[in-house]
Amino acid sequence: MRIPHFLRSVLIGIPVGITFLDTVGYVAKVEGISMQPALNPDLKNPDYVFLNRWAIRTRDIQRGEIVSVISPKSPSQTLIKRVVGLAGDILHTRGYKSDYLQVPDGHCWLEGDHTGRSMDSNTFGPVSLGLITAKATCIVWPPNRWQYLEASMPNQRTILSSRRS
């Protein structure tokens, strides 16, 4: 029995597509104001970013990068936040249960750029690196916002002490 060309294409295409999405990355809509002004400066035209799964395979996460993470509070929800602190960093928190904190090994400190308008590490504490699912590497939509997302720390954020720079 001969399988029709279309059906054969579908049977091959679906597993290839799923593998691509699971290992390389996918495009996601950024919702809300927590990452303003870097993402979603105009809520009428939300940003769509490429979430690069391949970039996190080595767990080489740097300060200032924007990442997607499984929410520690609601595991069915994915958040997009900026890495502000890495393991060993001592930083001043913004409303967390202690004013200063050293980020434990295997964890990072994540914050939204819109201070006070973000559910982030100031709400739930340090985040396990295992919850990071991808790095946001570029804005792909709308066309007037096309750009690579460089790792950068917000001007108002500084690390008090660090194991690595």
PDB file of C-alpha atoms in Angstrom:
ATOM      1  CA  MET A   1       0.000   0.000   0.000  1.00  0.00           C
ATOM      2  CA  ARG A   2       1.328   3.388  -0.978  1.00  0.00           C
ATOM      3  CA  ILE A   3       0.901   6.402   1.364  1.00  0.00           C
ATOM      4  CA  PRO A   4      -0.258   9.572  -0.456  1.00  0.00           C
ATOM      5  CA  HIS A   5       2.410  12.296  -0.753  1.00  0.00           C
ATOM      6  CA  PHE A   6       0.459  14.801   1.372  1.00  0.00           C
ATOM      7  CA  LEU A   7      -0.056  12.331   4.230  1.00  0.00           C
ATOM      8  CA  ARG A   8       3.611  11.320   4.141  1.00  0.00           C
ATOM      9  CA  SER A   9       4.611  15.001   4.341  1.00  0.00           C
ATOM     10  CA  VAL A  10       2.348  15.532   7.353  1.00  0.00           C
ATOM     11  CA  LEU A  11       3.648  12.403   9.110  1.00  0.00           C
ATOM     12  CA  ILE A  12       7.219  13.635   8.695  1.00  0.00           C
ATOM     13  CA  GLY A  13       6.529  17.356   9.189  1.00  0.00           C
ATOM     14  CA  ILE A  14       4.772  17.148  12.547  1.00  0.00           C
ATOM     15  CA  PRO A  15       7.611  15.416  14.447  1.00  0.00           C
ATOM     16  CA  VAL A  16      10.201  17.675  12.788  1.00  0.00           C
ATOM     17  CA  GLY A  17       8.182  20.758  13.764  1.00  0.00           C
ATOM     18  CA  ILE A  18       7.728  19.616  17.351  1.00  0.00           C
ATOM     19  CA  THR A  19      11.444  18.837  17.642  1.00  0.00           C
ATOM     20  CA  PHE A  20      12.284  22.307  16.302  1.00  0.00           C
ATOM     21  CA  LEU A  21       9.985  24.043  18.798  1.00  0.00           C
ATOM     22  CA  ASP A  22      11.345  21.972  21.714  1.00  0.00           C
ATOM     23  CA  THR A  23      15.044  22.400  20.928  1.00  0.00           C
ATOM     24  CA  VAL A  24      15.550  25.536  18.849  1.00  0.00           C
ATOM     25  CA  GLY A  25      12.814  27.971  19.844  1.00  0.00           C
ATOM     26  CA  TYR A  26       9.512  29.628  19.070  1.00  0.00           C
ATOM     27  CA  VAL A  27       7.818  33.019  18.839  1.00  0.00           C
ATOM     28  CA  ALA A  28       5.745  34.217  21.799  1.00  0.00           C
ATOM     29  CA  LYS A  29       3.563  37.242  22.474  1.00  0.00           C
ATOM     30  CA  VAL A  30       4.664  39.433  25.390  1.00  0.00           C
ATOM     31  CA  GLU A  31       1.701  40.462  27.479  1.00  0.00           C
ATOM     32  CA  GLY A  32       1.459  43.133  30.147  1.00  0.00           C
ATOM     33  CA  ILE A  33       3.576  46.052  31.309  1.00  0.00           C
ATOM     34  CA  SER A  34       6.127  44.356  33.559  1.00  0.00           C
ATOM     35  CA  MET A  35       8.979  44.591  31.016  1.00  0.00           C
ATOM     36  CA  GLN A  36       8.325  48.166  29.863  1.00  0.00           C
ATOM     37  CA  PRO A  37      10.085  50.043  28.350  1.00  0.00           C
ATOM     38  CA  ALA A  38      12.276  47.249  26.863  1.00  0.00           C
ATOM     39  CA  LEU A  39       9.241  45.219  25.746  1.00  0.00           C
ATOM     40  CA  ASN A  40       5.685  46.355  25.005  1.00  0.00           C
ATOM     41  CA  PRO A  41       6.238  50.126  25.077  1.00  0.00           C
ATOM     42  CA  ASP A  42       2.895  50.420  23.242  1.00  0.00           C
ATOM     43  CA  LEU A  43       0.273  48.028  24.631  1.00  0.00           C
ATOM     44  CA  LYS A  44      -1.923  48.539  21.538  1.00  0.00           C
ATOM     45  CA  ASN A  45       0.780  46.782  19.471  1.00  0.00           C
ATOM     46  CA  PRO A  46       2.338  44.137  21.740  1.00  0.00           C
ATOM     47  CA  ASP A  47       5.791  42.752  21.041  1.00  0.00           C
ATOM     48  CA  TYR A  48       6.401  39.212  19.842  1.00  0.00           C
ATOM     49  CA  VAL A  49       9.816  37.812  20.743  1.00  0.00           C
ATOM     50  CA  PHE A  50      11.811  34.803  19.605  1.00  0.00           C
ATOM     51  CA  LEU A  51      12.383  32.571  22.635  1.00  0.00           C
ATOM     52  CA  ASN A  52      15.626  30.736  21.939  1.00  0.00           C
ATOM     53  CA  ARG A  53      15.656  27.349  23.696  1.00  0.00           C
ATOM     54  CA  TRP A  54      18.978  26.380  22.105  1.00  0.00           C
ATOM     55  CA  ALA A  55      20.718  29.313  23.878  1.00  0.00           C
ATOM     56  CA  ILE A  56      20.035  27.879  27.353  1.00  0.00           C
ATOM     57  CA  ARG A  57      21.185  24.306  26.752  1.00  0.00           C
ATOM     58  CA  THR A  58      24.496  25.056  28.557  1.00  0.00           C
ATOM     59  CA  ARG A  59      22.770  27.066  31.333  1.00  0.00           C
ATOM     60  CA  ASP A  60      25.160  29.952  30.597  1.00  0.00           C
ATOM     61  CA  ILE A  61      22.863  32.696  31.832  1.00  0.00           C
ATOM     62  CA  GLN A  62      24.263  36.241  32.083  1.00  0.00           C
ATOM     63  CA  ARG A  63      23.160  39.303  34.030  1.00  0.00           C
ATOM     64  CA  GLY A  64      20.941  41.563  31.938  1.00  0.00           C
ATOM     65  CA  GLU A  65      19.554  38.850  29.657  1.00  0.00           C
ATOM     66  CA  ILE A  66      15.805  38.547  29.204  1.00  0.00           C
ATOM     67  CA  VAL A  67      14.583  34.999  29.794  1.00  0.00           C
ATOM     68  CA  SER A  68      11.351  33.057  29.892  1.00  0.00           C
ATOM     69  CA  VAL A  69      10.756  31.131  33.085  1.00  0.00           C
ATOM     70  CA  ILE A  70       8.107  28.819  34.476  1.00  0.00           C
ATOM     71  CA  SER A  71       6.434  30.792  37.261  1.00  0.00           C
ATOM     72  CA  PRO A  72       7.377  29.444  40.711  1.00  0.00           C
ATOM     73  CA  LYS A  73       3.927  30.590  41.957  1.00  0.00           C
ATOM     74  CA  SER A  74       1.820  29.286  39.030  1.00  0.00           C
ATOM     75  CA  PRO A  75       3.614  26.513  37.106  1.00  0.00           C
ATOM     76  CA  SER A  76       1.093  26.712  34.257  1.00  0.00           C
ATOM     77  CA  GLN A  77       2.211  30.308  33.587  1.00  0.00           C
ATOM     78  CA  THR A  78       5.353  31.412  31.727  1.00  0.00           C
ATOM     79  CA  LEU A  79       6.945  34.743  32.664  1.00  0.00           C
ATOM     80  CA  ILE A  80       9.422  36.914  30.762  1.00  0.00           C
ATOM     81  CA  LYS A  81      11.884  38.709  33.057  1.00  0.00           C
ATOM     82  CA  ARG A  82      15.419  40.132  33.150  1.00  0.00           C
ATOM     83  CA  VAL A  83      18.234  38.357  34.991  1.00  0.00           C
ATOM     84  CA  VAL A  84      19.441  40.828  37.635  1.00  0.00           C
ATOM     85  CA  GLY A  85      21.496  38.559  39.894  1.00  0.00           C
ATOM     86  CA  LEU A  86      23.396  35.295  39.585  1.00  0.00           C
ATOM     87  CA  ALA A  87      24.542  32.713  42.145  1.00  0.00           C
ATOM     88  CA  GLY A  88      26.725  34.375  44.771  1.00  0.00           C
ATOM     89  CA  ASP A  89      25.575  37.936  44.005  1.00  0.00           C
ATOM     90  CA  ILE A  90      24.510  40.065  46.956  1.00  0.00           C
ATOM     91  CA  LEU A  91      21.812  42.526  45.986  1.00  0.00           C
ATOM     92  CA  HIS A  92      19.346  44.960  47.448  1.00  0.00           C
ATOM     93  CA  THR A  93      15.813  43.636  46.951  1.00  0.00           C
ATOM     94  CA  ARG A  94      12.700  45.684  46.286  1.00  0.00           C
ATOM     95  CA  GLY A  95       9.990  44.560  48.657  1.00  0.00           C
ATOM     96  CA  TYR A  96      11.175  41.000  49.283  1.00  0.00           C
ATOM     97  CA  LYS A  97      11.049  39.636  52.855  1.00  0.00           C
ATOM     98  CA  SER A  98      14.654  40.780  53.462  1.00  0.00           C
ATOM     99  CA  ASP A  99      16.272  43.980  52.195  1.00  0.00           C
ATOM    100  CA  TYR A 100      19.491  42.240  51.102  1.00  0.00           C
ATOM    101  CA  LEU A 101      19.965  38.756  49.755  1.00  0.00           C
ATOM    102  CA  GLN A 102      22.726  36.511  48.455  1.00  0.00           C
ATOM    103  CA  VAL A 103      21.529  34.505  45.468  1.00  0.00           C
ATOM    104  CA  PRO A 104      22.029  30.778  46.255  1.00  0.00           C
ATOM    105  CA  ASP A 105      23.918  28.376  43.981  1.00  0.00           C
ATOM    106  CA  GLY A 106      21.817  27.059  41.101  1.00  0.00           C
ATOM    107  CA  HIS A 107      19.527  30.098  41.227  1.00  0.00           C
ATOM    108  CA  CYS A 108      19.181  33.596  39.782  1.00  0.00           C
ATOM    109  CA  TRP A 109      17.297  36.772  40.669  1.00  0.00           C
ATOM    110  CA  LEU A 110      14.748  37.911  38.056  1.00  0.00           C
ATOM    111  CA  GLU A 111      12.970  41.246  37.812  1.00  0.00           C
ATOM    112  CA  GLY A 112      10.684  43.053  35.411  1.00  0.00           C
ATOM    113  CA  ASP A 113      11.991  46.382  34.110  1.00  0.00           C
ATOM    114  CA  HIS A 114       8.834  48.203  35.245  1.00  0.00           C
ATOM    115  CA  THR A 115       9.682  48.425  38.941  1.00  0.00           C
ATOM    116  CA  GLY A 116       6.746  47.788  41.234  1.00  0.00           C
ATOM    117  CA  ARG A 117       4.517  46.538  38.399  1.00  0.00           C
ATOM    118  CA  SER A 118       5.959  43.056  38.027  1.00  0.00           C
ATOM    119  CA  MET A 119       5.525  39.650  39.603  1.00  0.00           C
ATOM    120  CA  ASP A 120       9.174  38.657  39.893  1.00  0.00           C
ATOM    121  CA  SER A 121      11.823  37.554  42.400  1.00  0.00           C
ATOM    122  CA  ASN A 122      10.764  40.385  44.710  1.00  0.00           C
ATOM    123  CA  THR A 123       7.510  38.413  45.033  1.00  0.00           C
ATOM    124  CA  PHE A 124       8.721  34.787  45.006  1.00  0.00           C
ATOM    125  CA  GLY A 125      12.462  34.947  45.738  1.00  0.00           C
ATOM    126  CA  PRO A 126      15.418  33.439  43.880  1.00  0.00           C
ATOM    127  CA  VAL A 127      14.493  31.251  40.900  1.00  0.00           C
ATOM    128  CA  SER A 128      16.037  27.883  40.124  1.00  0.00           C
ATOM    129  CA  LEU A 129      17.990  27.888  36.851  1.00  0.00           C
ATOM    130  CA  GLY A 130      16.039  24.738  35.985  1.00  0.00           C
ATOM    131  CA  LEU A 131      12.865  26.825  35.591  1.00  0.00           C
ATOM    132  CA  ILE A 132      14.385  28.937  32.794  1.00  0.00           C
ATOM    133  CA  THR A 133      13.014  27.692  29.477  1.00  0.00           C
ATOM    134  CA  ALA A 134      14.556  30.095  26.924  1.00  0.00           C
ATOM    135  CA  LYS A 135      16.318  33.399  26.271  1.00  0.00           C
ATOM    136  CA  ALA A 136      14.449  36.158  24.482  1.00  0.00           C
ATOM    137  CA  THR A 137      16.922  36.977  21.709  1.00  0.00           C
ATOM    138  CA  CYS A 138      15.022  39.355  19.420  1.00  0.00           C
ATOM    139  CA  ILE A 139      11.773  41.174  18.823  1.00  0.00           C
ATOM    140  CA  VAL A 140      10.205  39.787  15.648  1.00  0.00           C
ATOM    141  CA  TRP A 141       6.933  41.759  15.558  1.00  0.00           C
ATOM    142  CA  PRO A 142       5.818  44.495  14.959  1.00  0.00           C
ATOM    143  CA  PRO A 143       8.229  45.307  12.101  1.00  0.00           C
ATOM    144  CA  ASN A 144       9.075  48.790  13.416  1.00  0.00           C
ATOM    145  CA  ARG A 145      10.435  47.120  16.612  1.00  0.00           C
ATOM    146  CA  TRP A 146      12.681  44.485  14.930  1.00  0.00           C
ATOM    147  CA  GLN A 147      15.833  44.281  17.020  1.00  0.00           C
ATOM    148  CA  TYR A 148      18.159  41.946  18.879  1.00  0.00           C
ATOM    149  CA  LEU A 149      17.770  42.056  22.643  1.00  0.00           C
ATOM    150  CA  GLU A 150      21.188  42.775  24.126  1.00  0.00           C
ATOM    151  CA  ALA A 151      21.985  41.876  27.726  1.00  0.00           C
ATOM    152  CA  SER A 152      21.838  45.107  29.728  1.00  0.00           C
ATOM    153  CA  MET A 153      21.137  46.004  33.311  1.00  0.00           C
ATOM    154  CA  PRO A 154      18.582  48.706  34.087  1.00  0.00           C
ATOM    155  CA  ASN A 155      20.335  51.906  35.197  1.00  0.00           C
ATOM    156  CA  GLN A 156      18.819  51.795  38.677  1.00  0.00           C
ATOM    157  CA  ARG A 157      20.053  48.217  39.423  1.00  0.00           C
ATOM    158  CA  THR A 158      23.473  47.439  40.841  1.00  0.00           C
ATOM    159  CA  ILE A 159      24.980  44.340  42.399  1.00  0.00           C
ATOM    160  CA  LEU A 160      26.566  44.975  45.811  1.00  0.00           C
ATOM    161  CA  SER A 161      28.945  42.036  45.593  1.00  0.00           C
ATOM    162  CA  SER A 162      29.571  39.310  43.034  1.00  0.00           C
ATOM    163  CA  ARG A 163      31.572  36.103  42.611  1.00  0.00           C
ATOM    164  CA  ARG A 164      31.896  36.840  38.907  1.00  0.00           C
ATOM    165  CA  SER A 165      31.592  40.060  36.944  1.00  0.00           C
TER     166      SER A 165
END
